[in-house]
CSV table of C-alpha atoms and ligand atoms in Angstrom, one decimal:
chain,number,residue,atom,x,y,z
A,4,MET,CA,5.4,8.2,33.8
A,5,SER,CA,4.3,7.2,30.1
A,6,ALA,CA,4.7,9.4,27.3
A,7,GLY,CA,0.7,9.8,27.1
A,8,ASP,CA,0.6,11.2,30.8
A,9,LYS,CA,3.4,13.5,30.3
A,10,LEU,CA,1.3,14.9,27.5
A,11,ALA,CA,-1.8,15.1,29.5
A,12,ARG,CA,0.1,16.8,32.5
A,13,SER,CA,1.9,19.1,30.1
A,14,PHE,CA,-1.3,21.1,29.8
A,15,GLY,CA,-0.5,22.6,33.2
A,16,ALA,CA,-0.9,19.8,35.7
A,17,ALA,CA,-0.7,22.0,38.6
A,18,THR,CA,-3.7,24.0,37.6
A,19,VAL,CA,-5.6,22.1,34.8
A,20,SER,CA,-7.2,18.6,35.5
A,21,VAL,CA,-7.8,16.1,32.9
A,22,ASP,CA,-11.5,16.7,33.0
A,23,GLN,CA,-10.8,20.4,32.7
A,24,ARG,CA,-8.7,20.0,29.6
A,25,GLN,CA,-11.3,17.9,28.1
A,26,GLN,CA,-13.8,20.8,28.5
A,27,LEU,CA,-11.3,23.3,27.2
A,28,ILE,CA,-10.8,21.1,23.9
A,29,ARG,CA,-14.6,20.8,23.7
A,30,ARG,CA,-15.2,24.4,24.0
A,31,THR,CA,-12.4,25.3,21.5
A,32,PHE,CA,-13.9,23.0,18.7
A,33,ALA,CA,-17.4,24.0,19.4
A,34,GLN,CA,-16.1,27.7,18.8
A,35,VAL,CA,-14.0,27.2,15.7
A,36,ALA,CA,-16.4,24.7,14.0
A,37,PRO,CA,-18.3,27.1,11.8
A,38,ARG,CA,-15.0,28.5,10.2
A,39,TYR,CA,-12.9,25.3,10.7
A,40,ASP,CA,-12.6,24.4,7.1
A,41,VAL,CA,-11.8,27.9,5.8
A,42,MET,CA,-9.2,28.4,8.9
A,43,ASN,CA,-7.6,25.2,7.8
A,44,ASP,CA,-7.2,26.4,4.2
A,45,LEU,CA,-5.7,29.9,5.5
A,46,MET,CA,-3.3,28.4,8.3
A,47,SER,CA,-1.8,26.0,5.9
A,48,MET,CA,-2.1,28.0,2.7
A,49,GLY,CA,-4.1,25.0,1.5
A,50,ILE,CA,-1.2,22.6,2.0
A,51,HIS,CA,-3.4,20.4,4.1
A,52,ARG,CA,-5.5,19.4,1.1
A,53,LEU,CA,-2.4,18.0,-0.4
A,54,TRP,CA,-1.4,16.3,2.9
A,55,LYS,CA,-4.8,14.6,3.2
A,56,SER,CA,-5.1,13.4,-0.1
A,57,ALA,CA,-1.7,11.7,0.1
A,58,PHE,CA,-2.9,10.4,3.4
A,59,VAL,CA,-6.2,8.9,2.0
A,60,ALA,CA,-4.3,7.3,-0.8
A,61,LEU,CA,-2.0,5.7,1.7
A,62,ALA,CA,-4.8,4.4,3.8
A,63,ALA,CA,-6.2,2.7,0.6
A,64,ALA,CA,-9.6,2.0,1.8
A,65,ARG,CA,-11.3,-0.8,0.0
A,66,PRO,CA,-14.9,-1.5,-1.0
A,67,GLY,CA,-16.9,-3.4,1.8
A,68,GLU,CA,-14.2,-2.6,4.5
A,69,ILE,CA,-15.4,-0.9,7.6
A,70,ALA,CA,-13.6,2.4,8.0
A,71,VAL,CA,-13.6,4.8,11.1
A,72,ASP,CA,-12.3,8.2,10.8
A,73,LEU,CA,-11.5,9.0,14.4
A,74,ALA,CA,-11.9,12.8,15.6
A,75,GLY,CA,-13.3,13.1,11.9
A,76,GLY,CA,-14.7,16.7,12.7
A,77,THR,CA,-16.3,17.9,9.5
A,78,GLY,CA,-15.9,14.6,7.6
A,79,ASP,CA,-13.3,15.3,4.8
A,80,ILE,CA,-11.3,12.3,5.4
A,81,ALA,CA,-14.4,10.1,5.9
A,82,LEU,CA,-16.0,11.3,2.6
A,83,ALA,CA,-12.8,10.4,0.6
A,84,LEU,CA,-12.9,7.0,2.4
A,85,ALA,CA,-16.5,6.4,1.6
A,86,SER,CA,-15.8,7.4,-2.1
A,87,ALA,CA,-13.4,4.5,-2.1
A,88,GLY,CA,-16.3,2.2,-1.3
A,89,ALA,CA,-15.5,1.7,2.5
A,90,ARG,CA,-18.5,1.8,5.0
A,91,THR,CA,-17.4,4.9,6.7
A,92,LEU,CA,-18.4,6.2,10.3
A,93,VAL,CA,-17.2,9.4,11.6
A,94,VAL,CA,-16.4,9.5,15.4
A,95,ASP,CA,-16.1,12.7,17.1
A,96,PRO,CA,-16.9,14.2,20.6
A,97,SER,CA,-18.0,17.6,19.0
A,98,PRO,CA,-21.5,17.8,17.9
A,99,GLU,CA,-20.6,21.2,16.3
A,100,MET,CA,-17.9,20.0,14.4
A,101,MET,CA,-20.2,17.1,12.8
A,102,ARG,CA,-22.6,19.6,12.4
A,103,ALA,CA,-20.5,21.6,10.3
A,104,GLY,CA,-19.7,18.7,8.2
A,105,ARG,CA,-23.2,17.3,7.5
A,106,GLY,CA,-24.0,19.9,4.9
A,107,ARG,CA,-21.2,18.6,2.7
A,108,PRO,CA,-22.5,16.8,-0.4
A,109,GLY,CA,-22.3,12.9,0.4
A,110,ALA,CA,-22.5,13.5,4.3
A,111,ASP,CA,-25.8,11.6,4.1
A,112,GLY,CA,-23.9,8.2,3.3
A,113,LEU,CA,-21.8,8.5,6.3
A,114,ARG,CA,-22.7,7.5,10.0
A,115,TRP,CA,-21.9,10.2,12.5
A,116,ILE,CA,-21.2,9.0,16.1
A,117,ALA,CA,-20.5,11.2,19.2
A,118,ALA,CA,-17.7,9.7,20.9
A,119,GLU,CA,-14.0,10.1,22.1
A,120,ALA,CA,-10.9,8.1,21.1
A,121,GLU,CA,-10.5,7.0,24.6
A,122,ARG,CA,-13.8,5.2,24.8
A,123,LEU,CA,-15.1,3.8,21.4
A,124,PRO,CA,-18.4,2.4,21.1
A,125,PHE,CA,-17.4,-0.6,18.9
A,126,PRO,CA,-16.7,-4.3,19.7
A,127,ASP,CA,-13.5,-5.7,19.9
A,128,ALA,CA,-11.8,-6.8,16.7
A,129,SER,CA,-14.7,-5.1,14.4
A,130,ILE,CA,-12.8,-2.4,12.4
A,131,ASP,CA,-10.7,-3.0,9.3
A,132,LEU,CA,-9.3,0.5,9.0
A,133,ILE,CA,-8.9,3.5,11.3
A,134,THR,CA,-7.8,6.9,10.3
A,135,ILE,CA,-7.2,9.9,12.5
A,136,SER,CA,-6.4,13.0,11.1
A,137,PHE,CA,-5.0,16.3,13.3
A,138,GLY,CA,-7.1,14.5,15.9
A,139,ILE,CA,-4.8,12.4,18.3
A,140,ARG,CA,-3.2,15.2,19.9
A,141,ASN,CA,-6.4,16.3,21.1
A,142,ALA,CA,-6.9,13.0,23.0
A,143,THR,CA,-6.4,14.0,26.7
A,144,ARG,CA,-4.9,10.2,27.1
A,145,VAL,CA,-3.3,9.4,24.1
A,146,ASP,CA,-2.2,5.9,25.6
A,147,ASP,CA,-5.9,4.9,26.2
A,148,ALA,CA,-7.0,6.2,22.7
A,149,LEU,CA,-4.3,3.9,21.1
A,150,ALA,CA,-5.2,1.0,23.3
A,151,GLU,CA,-8.7,1.4,22.1
A,152,ILE,CA,-7.6,1.7,18.4
A,153,ALA,CA,-5.8,-1.7,19.0
A,154,ARG,CA,-8.6,-3.1,20.8
A,155,VAL,CA,-11.4,-2.4,18.0
A,156,LEU,CA,-9.3,-3.0,14.9
A,157,LYS,CA,-9.5,-6.6,13.5
A,158,PRO,CA,-6.4,-8.7,13.2
A,159,GLY,CA,-4.6,-7.4,10.2
A,160,GLY,CA,-6.6,-3.9,10.4
A,161,ARG,CA,-4.5,-0.8,9.9
A,162,LEU,CA,-4.0,2.5,11.5
A,163,PHE,CA,-3.1,5.8,9.8
A,164,CYS,CA,-2.6,8.7,11.7
A,165,LEU,CA,-1.7,12.1,10.3
A,166,GLU,CA,-0.6,14.8,12.8
A,167,PHE,CA,1.4,17.9,13.0
A,168,SER,CA,4.8,16.7,14.0
A,169,THR,CA,8.5,18.2,14.4
A,170,PRO,CA,10.0,19.7,11.5
A,171,GLN,CA,13.5,19.6,10.6
A,172,ALA,CA,15.8,21.6,12.6
A,173,TRP,CA,16.5,24.3,9.8
A,174,LEU,CA,12.7,24.8,9.5
A,175,ARG,CA,11.9,25.1,13.0
A,176,PRO,CA,12.6,29.1,13.5
A,177,PHE,CA,10.3,30.0,10.5
A,178,TYR,CA,7.7,27.4,11.3
A,179,GLY,CA,7.8,28.6,15.1
A,180,LEU,CA,7.3,32.4,14.1
A,181,TRP,CA,4.4,31.4,11.7
A,182,SER,CA,2.7,29.5,14.3
A,183,ARG,CA,3.1,31.9,17.2
A,184,THR,CA,2.2,34.7,15.4
A,185,ALA,CA,0.3,34.2,12.1
A,186,ILE,CA,-2.1,31.4,13.3
A,187,PRO,CA,-3.7,33.1,16.3
A,188,LEU,CA,-3.8,36.3,14.3
A,189,LEU,CA,-5.6,34.6,11.6
A,190,GLY,CA,-7.9,32.9,14.1
A,191,ALA,CA,-8.6,36.1,15.4
A,192,ILE,CA,-9.5,37.7,12.0
A,193,VAL,CA,-11.3,34.8,10.5
A,194,SER,CA,-13.2,33.0,13.4
A,195,ARG,CA,-12.9,35.7,16.1
A,196,ARG,CA,-11.2,33.2,18.3
A,197,ARG,CA,-7.6,34.0,19.0
A,198,ASP,CA,-7.3,32.0,22.2
A,199,ALA,CA,-8.8,28.8,20.4
A,200,TYR,CA,-5.9,29.1,17.9
A,201,ARG,CA,-3.3,29.7,20.7
A,202,TYR,CA,-4.5,26.4,22.2
A,203,LEU,CA,-4.2,24.7,18.9
A,204,VAL,CA,-0.7,25.9,18.2
A,205,GLU,CA,0.2,25.0,21.6
A,206,SER,CA,-1.0,21.3,21.5
A,207,ILE,CA,1.1,20.9,18.3
A,208,ARG,CA,4.1,22.3,19.9
A,209,ARG,CA,3.8,19.8,23.0
A,210,PHE,CA,2.9,16.8,20.7
A,211,PRO,CA,5.7,13.9,20.9
A,212,ASP,CA,8.1,13.8,18.0
A,213,GLN,CA,8.0,11.3,15.3
A,214,ALA,CA,9.9,8.7,16.9
A,215,GLU,CA,8.6,9.1,20.4
A,216,PHE,CA,4.9,8.8,18.9
A,217,ALA,CA,5.9,5.8,16.9
A,218,SER,CA,7.1,4.0,20.4
A,219,MET,CA,3.7,5.0,21.9
A,220,ILE,CA,2.0,3.3,19.0
A,221,ALA,CA,4.1,0.2,19.4
A,222,SER,CA,3.5,0.1,23.1
A,223,SER,CA,-0.3,-0.3,22.4
A,224,GLY,CA,0.6,-3.6,20.6
A,225,LEU,CA,0.3,-2.5,17.2
A,226,VAL,CA,3.0,-3.7,14.8
A,227,ASP,CA,5.0,-2.6,11.6
A,228,VAL,CA,5.1,0.9,12.8
A,229,GLU,CA,6.3,3.4,10.3
A,230,TRP,CA,6.1,7.0,9.6
A,231,ARG,CA,6.8,9.3,6.7
A,232,ASP,CA,7.1,13.2,6.8
A,233,TYR,CA,5.2,15.6,4.8
A,234,SER,CA,6.6,19.1,4.3
A,235,PHE,CA,10.1,18.6,6.1
A,236,GLY,CA,8.1,16.8,9.2
A,237,ILE,CA,5.5,19.9,9.7
A,238,ALA,CA,3.2,16.9,9.6
A,239,ALA,CA,3.7,13.2,9.6
A,240,VAL,CA,1.6,9.9,9.0
A,241,HIS,CA,2.2,7.0,11.2
A,242,SER,CA,0.9,3.8,10.1
A,243,ALA,CA,0.8,0.4,11.9
A,244,ARG,CA,-1.3,-2.6,11.9
A,245,LYS,CA,-2.8,-5.1,14.4
A,246,PRO,CA,-1.1,-8.6,14.3
A,247,ALA,CA,-2.9,-11.3,12.5
A,248,ALA,CA,-4.6,-13.5,15.2
B,5,SAM,C1,-8.0,19.6,14.4
B,5,SAM,S1,-9.6,18.8,14.4
B,5,SAM,C2,-9.6,17.7,12.9
B,5,SAM,C3,-10.6,17.4,12.1
B,5,SAM,C4,-10.4,16.6,11.1
B,5,SAM,N1,-10.1,15.1,11.5
B,5,SAM,C5,-9.6,17.2,10.2
B,5,SAM,O1,-8.4,16.5,9.7
B,5,SAM,O2,-9.8,18.2,9.7
B,5,SAM,C6,-9.7,17.9,15.7
B,5,SAM,C7,-10.9,17.0,16.3
B,5,SAM,O3,-10.5,16.3,17.3
B,5,SAM,C8,-11.8,16.0,17.9
B,5,SAM,N2,-11.5,15.6,19.4
B,5,SAM,C9,-11.2,16.4,20.5
B,5,SAM,N3,-10.9,15.6,21.5
B,5,SAM,C10,-11.2,14.2,21.0
B,5,SAM,C11,-10.8,12.9,21.6
B,5,SAM,N4,-10.7,12.7,23.1
B,5,SAM,N5,-11.2,12.0,20.7
B,5,SAM,C12,-11.5,12.2,19.4
B,5,SAM,N6,-11.7,13.2,18.8
B,5,SAM,C13,-11.5,14.4,19.6
B,5,SAM,C14,-12.4,17.4,17.9
B,5,SAM,O4,-13.7,17.4,18.4
B,5,SAM,C15,-12.2,17.9,16.6
B,5,SAM,O5,-13.2,17.7,15.6
């Protein structure tokens, strides 16, 4: 069984089908969308902004490039790519998340497309840069999403993926306590969606660690796979590129 299948099945294969999981994820993001940005600030105590700005700097979008921010949600990463001069598209299956982002200043300059990472509505070899921030763990089939990314990237095109990951051992007890107690509690208070935030915490806990995710990316055919940890591994950025033709 591939790591992607293991991940899909880990959400209770006996009781939850892939379709049901997809619906659960859709519902979760529809519910949290109106308070998503403020919850991010509270859950991470603002640190996600630092991670994201380091991530955007690493991706180094160039003027004229075609950039896709996958699982782009409310569009913060996409806006940063666009401000570097890239022609930027936000791709996300949740109309509610994208609606929450469309009011941001500058959002009119982006293209917003409702689609899943597993089925990208782009021709082969058409995209220069793909970013995906805190989104890949929501793909029901991570392997399929990576295969799609590899398909649509141009030869030499780059992938940058920011995701929660596995913190260093000394930090795990504190981090575990924070995520199991404080995050659902904040979710209950701020967005009145304790269950939705339980799902988010659970999806983080079940996501492959840095090395395993790197090997999944390499299996998709991308090369030069590397990662760097943020905040002692609470989050990590994986990068890779499509081999030149
Ligand atoms: C935690 S949010 C991240 C949003 C944004 N990228 C950020 O960094 O704040 C995860 C996003 O993944 C989207 N998503 C869920 N399933 C997806 C899939 N199969 N393909 C692409 N995006 C998906 C959700 O709709 C949601 O907007």
